[in-house]
CSV table of C-alpha atoms in Angstrom, one decimal:
chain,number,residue,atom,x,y,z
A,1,UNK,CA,-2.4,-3.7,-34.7
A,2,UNK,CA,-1.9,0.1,-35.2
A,3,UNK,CA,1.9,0.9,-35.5
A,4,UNK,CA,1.8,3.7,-33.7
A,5,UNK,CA,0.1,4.1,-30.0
A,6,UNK,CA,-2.9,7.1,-30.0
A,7,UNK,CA,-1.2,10.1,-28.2
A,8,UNK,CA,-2.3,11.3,-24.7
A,9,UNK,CA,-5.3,14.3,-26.0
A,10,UNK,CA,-3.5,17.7,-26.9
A,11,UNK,CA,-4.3,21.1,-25.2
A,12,UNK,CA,-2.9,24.0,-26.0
A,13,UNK,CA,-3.1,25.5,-22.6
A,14,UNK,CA,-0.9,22.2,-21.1
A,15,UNK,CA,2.4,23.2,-19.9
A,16,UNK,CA,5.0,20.7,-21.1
A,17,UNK,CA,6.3,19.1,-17.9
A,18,UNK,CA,9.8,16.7,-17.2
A,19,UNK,CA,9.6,13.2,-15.5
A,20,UNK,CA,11.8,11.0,-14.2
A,21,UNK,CA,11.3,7.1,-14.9
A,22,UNK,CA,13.1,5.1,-12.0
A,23,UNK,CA,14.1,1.7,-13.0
A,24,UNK,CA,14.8,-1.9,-11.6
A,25,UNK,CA,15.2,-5.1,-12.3
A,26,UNK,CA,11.6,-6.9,-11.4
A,27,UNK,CA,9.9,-9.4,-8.8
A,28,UNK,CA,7.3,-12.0,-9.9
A,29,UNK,CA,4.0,-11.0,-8.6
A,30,UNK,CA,3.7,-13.8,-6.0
A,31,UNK,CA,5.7,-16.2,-4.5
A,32,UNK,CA,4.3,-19.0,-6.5
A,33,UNK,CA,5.6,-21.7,-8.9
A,34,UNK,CA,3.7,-20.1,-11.9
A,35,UNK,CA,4.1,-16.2,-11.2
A,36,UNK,CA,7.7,-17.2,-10.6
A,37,UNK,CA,8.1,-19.1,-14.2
A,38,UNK,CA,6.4,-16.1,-15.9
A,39,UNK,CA,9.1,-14.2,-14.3
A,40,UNK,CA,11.7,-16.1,-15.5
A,41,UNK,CA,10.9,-16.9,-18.9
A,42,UNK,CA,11.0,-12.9,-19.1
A,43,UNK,CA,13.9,-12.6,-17.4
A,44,UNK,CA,16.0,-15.2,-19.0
A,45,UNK,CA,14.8,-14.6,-22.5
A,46,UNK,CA,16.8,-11.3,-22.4
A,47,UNK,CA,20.1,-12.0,-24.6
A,48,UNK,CA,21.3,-9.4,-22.4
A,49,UNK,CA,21.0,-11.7,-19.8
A,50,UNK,CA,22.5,-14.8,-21.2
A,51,UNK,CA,24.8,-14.4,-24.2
A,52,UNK,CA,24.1,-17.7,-25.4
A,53,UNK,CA,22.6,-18.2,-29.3
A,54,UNK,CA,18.8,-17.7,-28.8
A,55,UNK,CA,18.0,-20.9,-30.5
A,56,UNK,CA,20.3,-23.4,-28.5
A,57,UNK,CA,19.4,-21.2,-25.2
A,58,UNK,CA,15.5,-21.8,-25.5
A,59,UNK,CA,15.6,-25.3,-26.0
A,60,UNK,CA,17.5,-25.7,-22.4
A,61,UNK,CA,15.1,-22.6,-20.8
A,62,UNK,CA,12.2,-24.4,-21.7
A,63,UNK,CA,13.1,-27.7,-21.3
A,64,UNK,CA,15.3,-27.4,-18.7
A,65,UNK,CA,15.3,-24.6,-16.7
A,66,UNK,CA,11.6,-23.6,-16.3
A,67,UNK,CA,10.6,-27.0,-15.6
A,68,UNK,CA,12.6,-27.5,-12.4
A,69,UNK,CA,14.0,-23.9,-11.1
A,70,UNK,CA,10.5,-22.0,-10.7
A,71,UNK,CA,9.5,-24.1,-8.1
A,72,UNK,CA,12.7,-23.7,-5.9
A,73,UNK,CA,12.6,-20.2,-6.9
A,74,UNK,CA,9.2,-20.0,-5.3
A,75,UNK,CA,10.0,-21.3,-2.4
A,76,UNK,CA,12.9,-18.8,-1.6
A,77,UNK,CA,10.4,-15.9,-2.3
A,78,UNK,CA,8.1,-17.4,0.1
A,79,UNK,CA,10.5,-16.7,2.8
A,80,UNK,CA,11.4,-13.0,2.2
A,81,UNK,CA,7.5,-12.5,0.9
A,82,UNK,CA,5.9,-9.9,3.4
A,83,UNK,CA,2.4,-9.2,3.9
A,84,UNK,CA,2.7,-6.1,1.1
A,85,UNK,CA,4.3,-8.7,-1.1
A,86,UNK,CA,7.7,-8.4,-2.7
A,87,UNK,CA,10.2,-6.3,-1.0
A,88,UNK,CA,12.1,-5.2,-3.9
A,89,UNK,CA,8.8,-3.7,-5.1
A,90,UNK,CA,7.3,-2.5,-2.1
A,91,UNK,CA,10.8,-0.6,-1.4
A,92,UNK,CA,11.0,0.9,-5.0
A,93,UNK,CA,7.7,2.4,-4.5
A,94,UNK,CA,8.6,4.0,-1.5
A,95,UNK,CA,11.5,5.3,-2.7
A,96,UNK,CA,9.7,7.0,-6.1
A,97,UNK,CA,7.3,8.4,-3.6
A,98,UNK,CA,9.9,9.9,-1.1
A,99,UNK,CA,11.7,11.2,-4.2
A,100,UNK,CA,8.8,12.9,-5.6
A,101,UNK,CA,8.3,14.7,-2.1
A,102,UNK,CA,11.8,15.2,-1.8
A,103,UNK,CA,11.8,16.9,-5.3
A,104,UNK,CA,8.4,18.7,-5.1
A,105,UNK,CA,9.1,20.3,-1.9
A,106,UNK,CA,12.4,22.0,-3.6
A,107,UNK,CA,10.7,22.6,-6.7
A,108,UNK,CA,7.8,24.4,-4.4
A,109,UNK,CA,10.6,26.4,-3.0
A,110,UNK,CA,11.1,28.1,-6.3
A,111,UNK,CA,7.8,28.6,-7.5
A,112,UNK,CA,7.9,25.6,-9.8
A,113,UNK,CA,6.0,22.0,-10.2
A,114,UNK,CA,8.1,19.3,-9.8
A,115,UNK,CA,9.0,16.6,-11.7
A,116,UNK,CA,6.6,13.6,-12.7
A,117,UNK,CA,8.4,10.4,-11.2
A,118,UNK,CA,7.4,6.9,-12.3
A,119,UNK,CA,8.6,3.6,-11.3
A,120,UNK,CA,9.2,1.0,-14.2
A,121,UNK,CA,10.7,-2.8,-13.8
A,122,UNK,CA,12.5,-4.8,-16.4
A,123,UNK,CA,10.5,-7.8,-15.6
A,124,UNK,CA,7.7,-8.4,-14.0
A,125,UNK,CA,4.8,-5.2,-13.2
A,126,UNK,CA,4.8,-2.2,-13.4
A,127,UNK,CA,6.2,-2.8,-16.7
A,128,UNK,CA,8.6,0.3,-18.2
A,129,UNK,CA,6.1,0.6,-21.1
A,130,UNK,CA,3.5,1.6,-18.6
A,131,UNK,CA,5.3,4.1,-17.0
A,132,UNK,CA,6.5,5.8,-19.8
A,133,UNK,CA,2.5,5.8,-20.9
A,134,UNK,CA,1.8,7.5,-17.2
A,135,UNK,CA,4.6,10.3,-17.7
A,136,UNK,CA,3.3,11.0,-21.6
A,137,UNK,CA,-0.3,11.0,-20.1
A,138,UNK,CA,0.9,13.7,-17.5
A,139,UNK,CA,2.3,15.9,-20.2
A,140,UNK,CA,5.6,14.9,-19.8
A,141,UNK,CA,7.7,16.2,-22.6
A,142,UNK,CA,11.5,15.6,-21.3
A,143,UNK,CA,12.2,12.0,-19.4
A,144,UNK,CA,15.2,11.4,-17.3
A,145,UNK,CA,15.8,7.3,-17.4
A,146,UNK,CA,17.5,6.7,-14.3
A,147,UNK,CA,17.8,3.2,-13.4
A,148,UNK,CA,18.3,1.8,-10.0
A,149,UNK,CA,22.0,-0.1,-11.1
A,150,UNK,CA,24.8,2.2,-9.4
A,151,UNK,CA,27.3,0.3,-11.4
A,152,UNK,CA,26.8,0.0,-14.9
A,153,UNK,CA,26.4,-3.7,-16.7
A,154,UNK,CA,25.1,-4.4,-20.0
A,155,UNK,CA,22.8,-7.2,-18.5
A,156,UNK,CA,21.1,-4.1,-16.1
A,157,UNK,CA,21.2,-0.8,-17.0
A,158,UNK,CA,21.6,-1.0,-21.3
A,159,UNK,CA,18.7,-4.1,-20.6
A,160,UNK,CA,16.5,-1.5,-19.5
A,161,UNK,CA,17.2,0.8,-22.1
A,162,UNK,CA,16.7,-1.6,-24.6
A,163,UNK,CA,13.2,-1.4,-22.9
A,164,UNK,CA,12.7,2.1,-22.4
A,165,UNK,CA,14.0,2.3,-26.6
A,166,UNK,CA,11.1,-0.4,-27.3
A,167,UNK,CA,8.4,1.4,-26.2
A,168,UNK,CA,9.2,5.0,-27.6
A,169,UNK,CA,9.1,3.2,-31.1
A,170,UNK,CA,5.5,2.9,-30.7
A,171,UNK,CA,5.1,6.7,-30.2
A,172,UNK,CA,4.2,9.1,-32.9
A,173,UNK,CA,5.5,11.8,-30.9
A,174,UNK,CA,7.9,10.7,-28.5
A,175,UNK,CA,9.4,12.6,-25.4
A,176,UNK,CA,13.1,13.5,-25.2
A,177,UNK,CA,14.8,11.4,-23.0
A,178,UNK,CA,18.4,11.9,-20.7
A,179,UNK,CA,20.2,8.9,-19.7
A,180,UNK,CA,22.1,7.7,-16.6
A,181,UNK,CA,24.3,5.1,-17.5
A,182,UNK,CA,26.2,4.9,-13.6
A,183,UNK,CA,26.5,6.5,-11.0
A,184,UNK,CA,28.7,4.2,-9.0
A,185,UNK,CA,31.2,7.0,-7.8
A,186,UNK,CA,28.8,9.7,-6.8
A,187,UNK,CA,29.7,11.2,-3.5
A,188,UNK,CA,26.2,11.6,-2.5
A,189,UNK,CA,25.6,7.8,-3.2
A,190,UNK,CA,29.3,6.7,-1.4
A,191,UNK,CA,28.0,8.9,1.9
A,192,UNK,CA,24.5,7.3,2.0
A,193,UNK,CA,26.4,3.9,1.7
A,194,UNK,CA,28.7,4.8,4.6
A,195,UNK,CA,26.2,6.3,6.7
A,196,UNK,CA,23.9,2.9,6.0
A,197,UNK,CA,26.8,0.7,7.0
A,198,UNK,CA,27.6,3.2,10.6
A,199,UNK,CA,24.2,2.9,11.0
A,200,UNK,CA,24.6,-0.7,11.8
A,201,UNK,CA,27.1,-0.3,13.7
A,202,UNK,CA,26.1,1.5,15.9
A,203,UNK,CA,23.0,-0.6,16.3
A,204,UNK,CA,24.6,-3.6,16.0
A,205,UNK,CA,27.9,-3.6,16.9
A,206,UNK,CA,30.8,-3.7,14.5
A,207,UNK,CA,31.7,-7.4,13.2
A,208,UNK,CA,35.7,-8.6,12.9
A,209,UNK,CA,35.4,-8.1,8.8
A,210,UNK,CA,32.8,-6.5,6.5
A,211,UNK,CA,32.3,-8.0,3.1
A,212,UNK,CA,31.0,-6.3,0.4
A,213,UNK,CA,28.7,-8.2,-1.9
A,214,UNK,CA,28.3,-7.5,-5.5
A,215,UNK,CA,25.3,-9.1,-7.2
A,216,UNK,CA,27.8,-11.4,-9.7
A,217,UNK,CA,28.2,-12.1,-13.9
A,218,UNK,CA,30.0,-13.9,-15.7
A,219,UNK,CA,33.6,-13.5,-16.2
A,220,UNK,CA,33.1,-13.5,-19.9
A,221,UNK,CA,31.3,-9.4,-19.5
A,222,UNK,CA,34.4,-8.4,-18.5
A,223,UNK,CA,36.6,-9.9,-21.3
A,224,UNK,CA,34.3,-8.5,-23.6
A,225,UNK,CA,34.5,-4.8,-22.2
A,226,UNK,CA,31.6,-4.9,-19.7
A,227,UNK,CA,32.9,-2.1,-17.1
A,228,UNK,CA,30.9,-3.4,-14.7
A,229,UNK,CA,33.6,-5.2,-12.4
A,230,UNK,CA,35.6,-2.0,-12.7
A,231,UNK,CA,32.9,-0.3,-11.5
A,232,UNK,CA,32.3,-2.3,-8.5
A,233,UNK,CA,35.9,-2.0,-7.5
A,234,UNK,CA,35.9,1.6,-7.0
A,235,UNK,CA,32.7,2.0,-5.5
A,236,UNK,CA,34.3,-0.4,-2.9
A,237,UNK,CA,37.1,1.6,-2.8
A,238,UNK,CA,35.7,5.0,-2.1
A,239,UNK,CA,33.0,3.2,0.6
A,240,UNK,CA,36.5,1.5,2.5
A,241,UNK,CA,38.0,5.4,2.6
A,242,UNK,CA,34.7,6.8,3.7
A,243,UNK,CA,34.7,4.3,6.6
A,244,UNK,CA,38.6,4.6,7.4
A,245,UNK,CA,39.0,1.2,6.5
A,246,UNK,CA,42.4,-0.9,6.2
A,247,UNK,CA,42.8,-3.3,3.2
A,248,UNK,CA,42.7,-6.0,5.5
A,249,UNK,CA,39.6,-5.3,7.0
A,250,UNK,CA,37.2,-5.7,4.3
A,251,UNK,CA,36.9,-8.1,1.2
A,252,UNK,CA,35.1,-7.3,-2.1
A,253,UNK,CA,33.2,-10.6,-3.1
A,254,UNK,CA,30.3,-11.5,-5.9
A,255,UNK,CA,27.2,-13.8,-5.4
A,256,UNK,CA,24.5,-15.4,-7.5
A,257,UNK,CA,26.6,-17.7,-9.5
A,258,UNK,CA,24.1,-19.4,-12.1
A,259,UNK,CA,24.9,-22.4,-14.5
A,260,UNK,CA,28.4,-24.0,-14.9
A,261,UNK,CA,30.6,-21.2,-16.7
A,262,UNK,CA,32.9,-18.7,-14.6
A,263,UNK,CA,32.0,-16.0,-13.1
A,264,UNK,CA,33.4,-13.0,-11.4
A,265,UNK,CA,35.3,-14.0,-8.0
A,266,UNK,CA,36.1,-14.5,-5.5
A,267,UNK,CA,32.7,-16.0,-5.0
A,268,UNK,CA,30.8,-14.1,-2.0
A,269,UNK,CA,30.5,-18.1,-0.3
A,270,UNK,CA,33.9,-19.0,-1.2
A,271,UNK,CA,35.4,-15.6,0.9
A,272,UNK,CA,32.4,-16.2,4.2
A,273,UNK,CA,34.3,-20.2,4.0
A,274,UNK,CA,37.6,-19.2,4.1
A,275,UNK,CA,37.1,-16.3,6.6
A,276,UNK,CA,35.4,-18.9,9.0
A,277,UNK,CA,37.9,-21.6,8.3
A,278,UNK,CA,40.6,-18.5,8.7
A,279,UNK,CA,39.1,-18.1,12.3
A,280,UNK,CA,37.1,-15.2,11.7
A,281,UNK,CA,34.0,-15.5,14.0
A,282,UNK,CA,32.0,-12.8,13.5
A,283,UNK,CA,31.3,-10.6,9.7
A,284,UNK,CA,28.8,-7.9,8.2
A,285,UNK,CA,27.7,-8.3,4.8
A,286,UNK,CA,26.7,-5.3,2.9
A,287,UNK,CA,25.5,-5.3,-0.5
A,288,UNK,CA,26.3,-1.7,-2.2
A,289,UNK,CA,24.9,-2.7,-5.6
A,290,UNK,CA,21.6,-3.4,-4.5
A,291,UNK,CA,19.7,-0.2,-3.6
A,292,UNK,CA,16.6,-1.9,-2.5
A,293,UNK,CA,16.6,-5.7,0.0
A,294,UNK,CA,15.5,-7.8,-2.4
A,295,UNK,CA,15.6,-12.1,-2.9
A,296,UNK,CA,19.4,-12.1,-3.4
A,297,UNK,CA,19.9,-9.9,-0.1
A,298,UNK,CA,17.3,-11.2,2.5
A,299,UNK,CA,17.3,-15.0,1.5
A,300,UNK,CA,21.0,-15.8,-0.5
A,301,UNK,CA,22.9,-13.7,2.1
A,302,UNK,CA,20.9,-13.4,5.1
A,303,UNK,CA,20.2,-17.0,5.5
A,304,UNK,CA,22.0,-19.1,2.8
A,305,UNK,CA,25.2,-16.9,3.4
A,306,UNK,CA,24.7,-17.4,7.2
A,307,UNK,CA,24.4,-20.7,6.9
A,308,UNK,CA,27.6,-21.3,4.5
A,309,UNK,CA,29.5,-19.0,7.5
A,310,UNK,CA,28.2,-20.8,10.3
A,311,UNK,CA,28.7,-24.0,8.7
A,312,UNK,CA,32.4,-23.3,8.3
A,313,UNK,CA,32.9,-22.0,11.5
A,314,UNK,CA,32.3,-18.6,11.8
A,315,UNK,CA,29.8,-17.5,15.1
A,316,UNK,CA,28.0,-14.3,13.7
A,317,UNK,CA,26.9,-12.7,10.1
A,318,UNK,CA,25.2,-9.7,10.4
A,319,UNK,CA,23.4,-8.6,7.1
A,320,UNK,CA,23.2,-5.1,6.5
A,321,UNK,CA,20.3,-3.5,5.4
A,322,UNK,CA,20.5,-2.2,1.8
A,323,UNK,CA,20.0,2.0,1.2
A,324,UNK,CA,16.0,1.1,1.3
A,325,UNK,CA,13.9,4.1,2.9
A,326,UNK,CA,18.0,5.6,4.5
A,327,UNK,CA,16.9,9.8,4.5
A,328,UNK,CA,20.4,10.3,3.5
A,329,UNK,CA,20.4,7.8,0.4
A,330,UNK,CA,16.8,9.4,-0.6
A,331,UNK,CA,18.2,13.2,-0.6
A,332,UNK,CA,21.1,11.9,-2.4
A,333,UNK,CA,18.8,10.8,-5.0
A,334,UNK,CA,17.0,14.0,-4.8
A,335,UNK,CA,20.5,15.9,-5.2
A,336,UNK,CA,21.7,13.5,-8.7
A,337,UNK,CA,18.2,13.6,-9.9
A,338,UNK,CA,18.1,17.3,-9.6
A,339,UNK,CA,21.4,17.6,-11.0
A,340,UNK,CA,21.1,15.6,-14.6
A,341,UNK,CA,18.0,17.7,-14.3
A,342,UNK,CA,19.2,21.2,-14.6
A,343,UNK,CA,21.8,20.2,-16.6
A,344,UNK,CA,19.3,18.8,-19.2
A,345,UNK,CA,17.9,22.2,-18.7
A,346,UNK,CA,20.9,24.2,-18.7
A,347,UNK,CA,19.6,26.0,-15.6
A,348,UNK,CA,16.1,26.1,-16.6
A,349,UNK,CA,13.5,23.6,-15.2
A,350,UNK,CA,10.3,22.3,-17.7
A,351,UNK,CA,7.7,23.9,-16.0
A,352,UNK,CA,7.6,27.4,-17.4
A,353,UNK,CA,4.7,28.9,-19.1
A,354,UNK,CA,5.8,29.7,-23.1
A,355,UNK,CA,6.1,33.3,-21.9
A,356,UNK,CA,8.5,32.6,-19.1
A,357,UNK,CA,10.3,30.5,-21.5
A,358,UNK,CA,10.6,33.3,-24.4
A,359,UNK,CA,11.6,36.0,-21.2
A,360,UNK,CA,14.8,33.8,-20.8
A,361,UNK,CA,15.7,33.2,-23.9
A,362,UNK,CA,15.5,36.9,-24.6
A,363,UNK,CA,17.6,37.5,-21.7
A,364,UNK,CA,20.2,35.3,-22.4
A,365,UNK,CA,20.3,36.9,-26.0
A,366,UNK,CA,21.0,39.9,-24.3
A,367,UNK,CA,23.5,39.1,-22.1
A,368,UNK,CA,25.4,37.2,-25.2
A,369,UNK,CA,25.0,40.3,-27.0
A,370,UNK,CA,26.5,42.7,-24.0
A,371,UNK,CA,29.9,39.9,-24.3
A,372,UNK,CA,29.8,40.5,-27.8
């Protein structure tokens, strides 16, 4: 096997364009036992994932774990399955296609070719690796890594740059690359989360108390320095002013407990239990860490979470959509993608010809010569 991958074909007359690889976290490819344990032998063999030592961990994954979970696993993607197959997947598509038209139509304003954008999962298809290949082949030069995590976790967002760092070893001539490692208090991200939650609302009708579900990890992250908790606190924070609300009318809570240890609390079914048993009958759950419905939003809240609520007492959960296909989360996108990108470019963009290029530097060696 070569070390080295061949190189899209050089021409001289190619102008050296920017991309932007969007990142999350993966779907199986069905909603079957097996695509599911291919999935999750992926997954789980991340020591990102579970800090546990490789050997001891892949005796109990293999033995353990992939013989019994894929197949309940399976049957929860069955339910949120639709007929374009996984929503995670079909919703990060859309959003790398509204983004591109988002972005190309501000580019066109200027004279300028947008950005390539490429959509990459940690697991599962399209694979990082390949969309890296797809932004190379394109003649992108400069890549922006922006993945999907608003808050920043090492299991999430440095997991995918572990990826993203994997795959430019095999390149000869590899692209630059700019990374986003959070973006958890961005104003334009906090206003499409408000605007999602109104949005309900006013659709729906607003619910006695609105918890806000974090996806969860263990409580060991943040011992060790993982910022992510801290993360999700303020994001909470700055989405409770946004709305106007009181303390008392919204509880931060984390879900997807896995395996015995501890985890980050309070647990999301712990707080819908005690708001029931508290004589709360009617909540919204929002999910603000999720940009895209996905298994833990449409089946673990939507219907186990309802359950656990209505179980305890409680009359009504209302699940809030996630930021999906919301215009206002899509131009924020736009805005923070455009951002890192002229920042990158310190005010240029990519797509100039090597003559433009050389005009502005000239310029600029000018004008540092006049303040001189």
């Amino acid at each position: 096997m070569p070390l080295f991958d061949k190189e899209p074909e050089h021409r001289h007359d190619q102008v050296a364009r920017t991309g932007v690889l969007l990142i999350n976290l993966g779907t199986p490819d069905a909603a079957t036992t097996s695509a599911v344990r291919r999935y999750l032998k992926q997954f789980l063999s991340d020591p990102r994932v579970v800090e546990i030592p490789r050997l001891v961990w892949q005796i109990i994954l293999r033995l353990f774990v992939l013989t019994t979970r894929p197949g309940k696993s399976a049957a929860k993607y069955a339910l949120i399955w639709n007929r374009d197959g996984s929503p995670l997947l079909v919703w990060s598509q859309k959003q790398a296609r509204l983004l591109k038209g988002y972005l190309g139509e501000r580019y066109a304003q200027r004279g300028q070719e947008g950005p390539v954008i490429a959509l990459g999962m940690r697991y599962g298809n399209p694979s990082i690796a390949k969309a890296m290949d797809e932004l190379r082949t394109a003649g992108c030069e400069r890549i922006l890594v922006l993945p999907l995590y608003p808050q920043y976790a090492a299991s999430t967002t440095a997991s995918a740059y572990d990826a993203v760092f994997k795959q430019m070893a095999r390149y000869r001539n590899p692209p630059e690359l700019r990374l986003v490692k959070s973006y958890h208090a961005y104003p334009g991200y906090i206003a499409a989360l408000a605007a999602r939650v109104r949005q309900s609302w006013n659709e729906q009708g607003r619910s006695e108390h609105l918890v806000l579900s974090f996806h969860g990890l263990p409580r060991y992250t943040l011992d060790k320095g993982d910022p992510y908790y801290c993360h999700c606190q303020k994001t909470a924070r700055l989405l409770a002013r946004e709305l106007q609300l009181e303390e008392s009318e919204y509880t931060v809570a984390f879900q997807s407990r896995f395996g015995r240890t501890r985890w980050l609390e309070p647990y999301t079914s712990v707080v819908l239990t005690q708001l029931a048993k508290g004589g709360v009958k009617s909540v919204d759950v929002f999910c603000p860490g999720f940009v895209a419905d996905c298994l833990e939003t449409l089946e673990e809240i939507a219907m186990e979470g309802k359950q656990t609520f209505l179980a305890a007492g409680g009359k009504t959960l209302n699940h809030i959509p996630c930021l999906n296909d919301n215009p206002t989360w899509i131009a924020a996108l736009a805005d923070f993608s455009s951002l890192q990108l002229t920042a990158w470019t310190d005010g240029t963009l990519n797509s100039e010809t090597p003559l433009e290029a050389a005009k502005i530097a000239n310029l600029r060696a000018q004008k540092m010569g006049a303040k001189q």
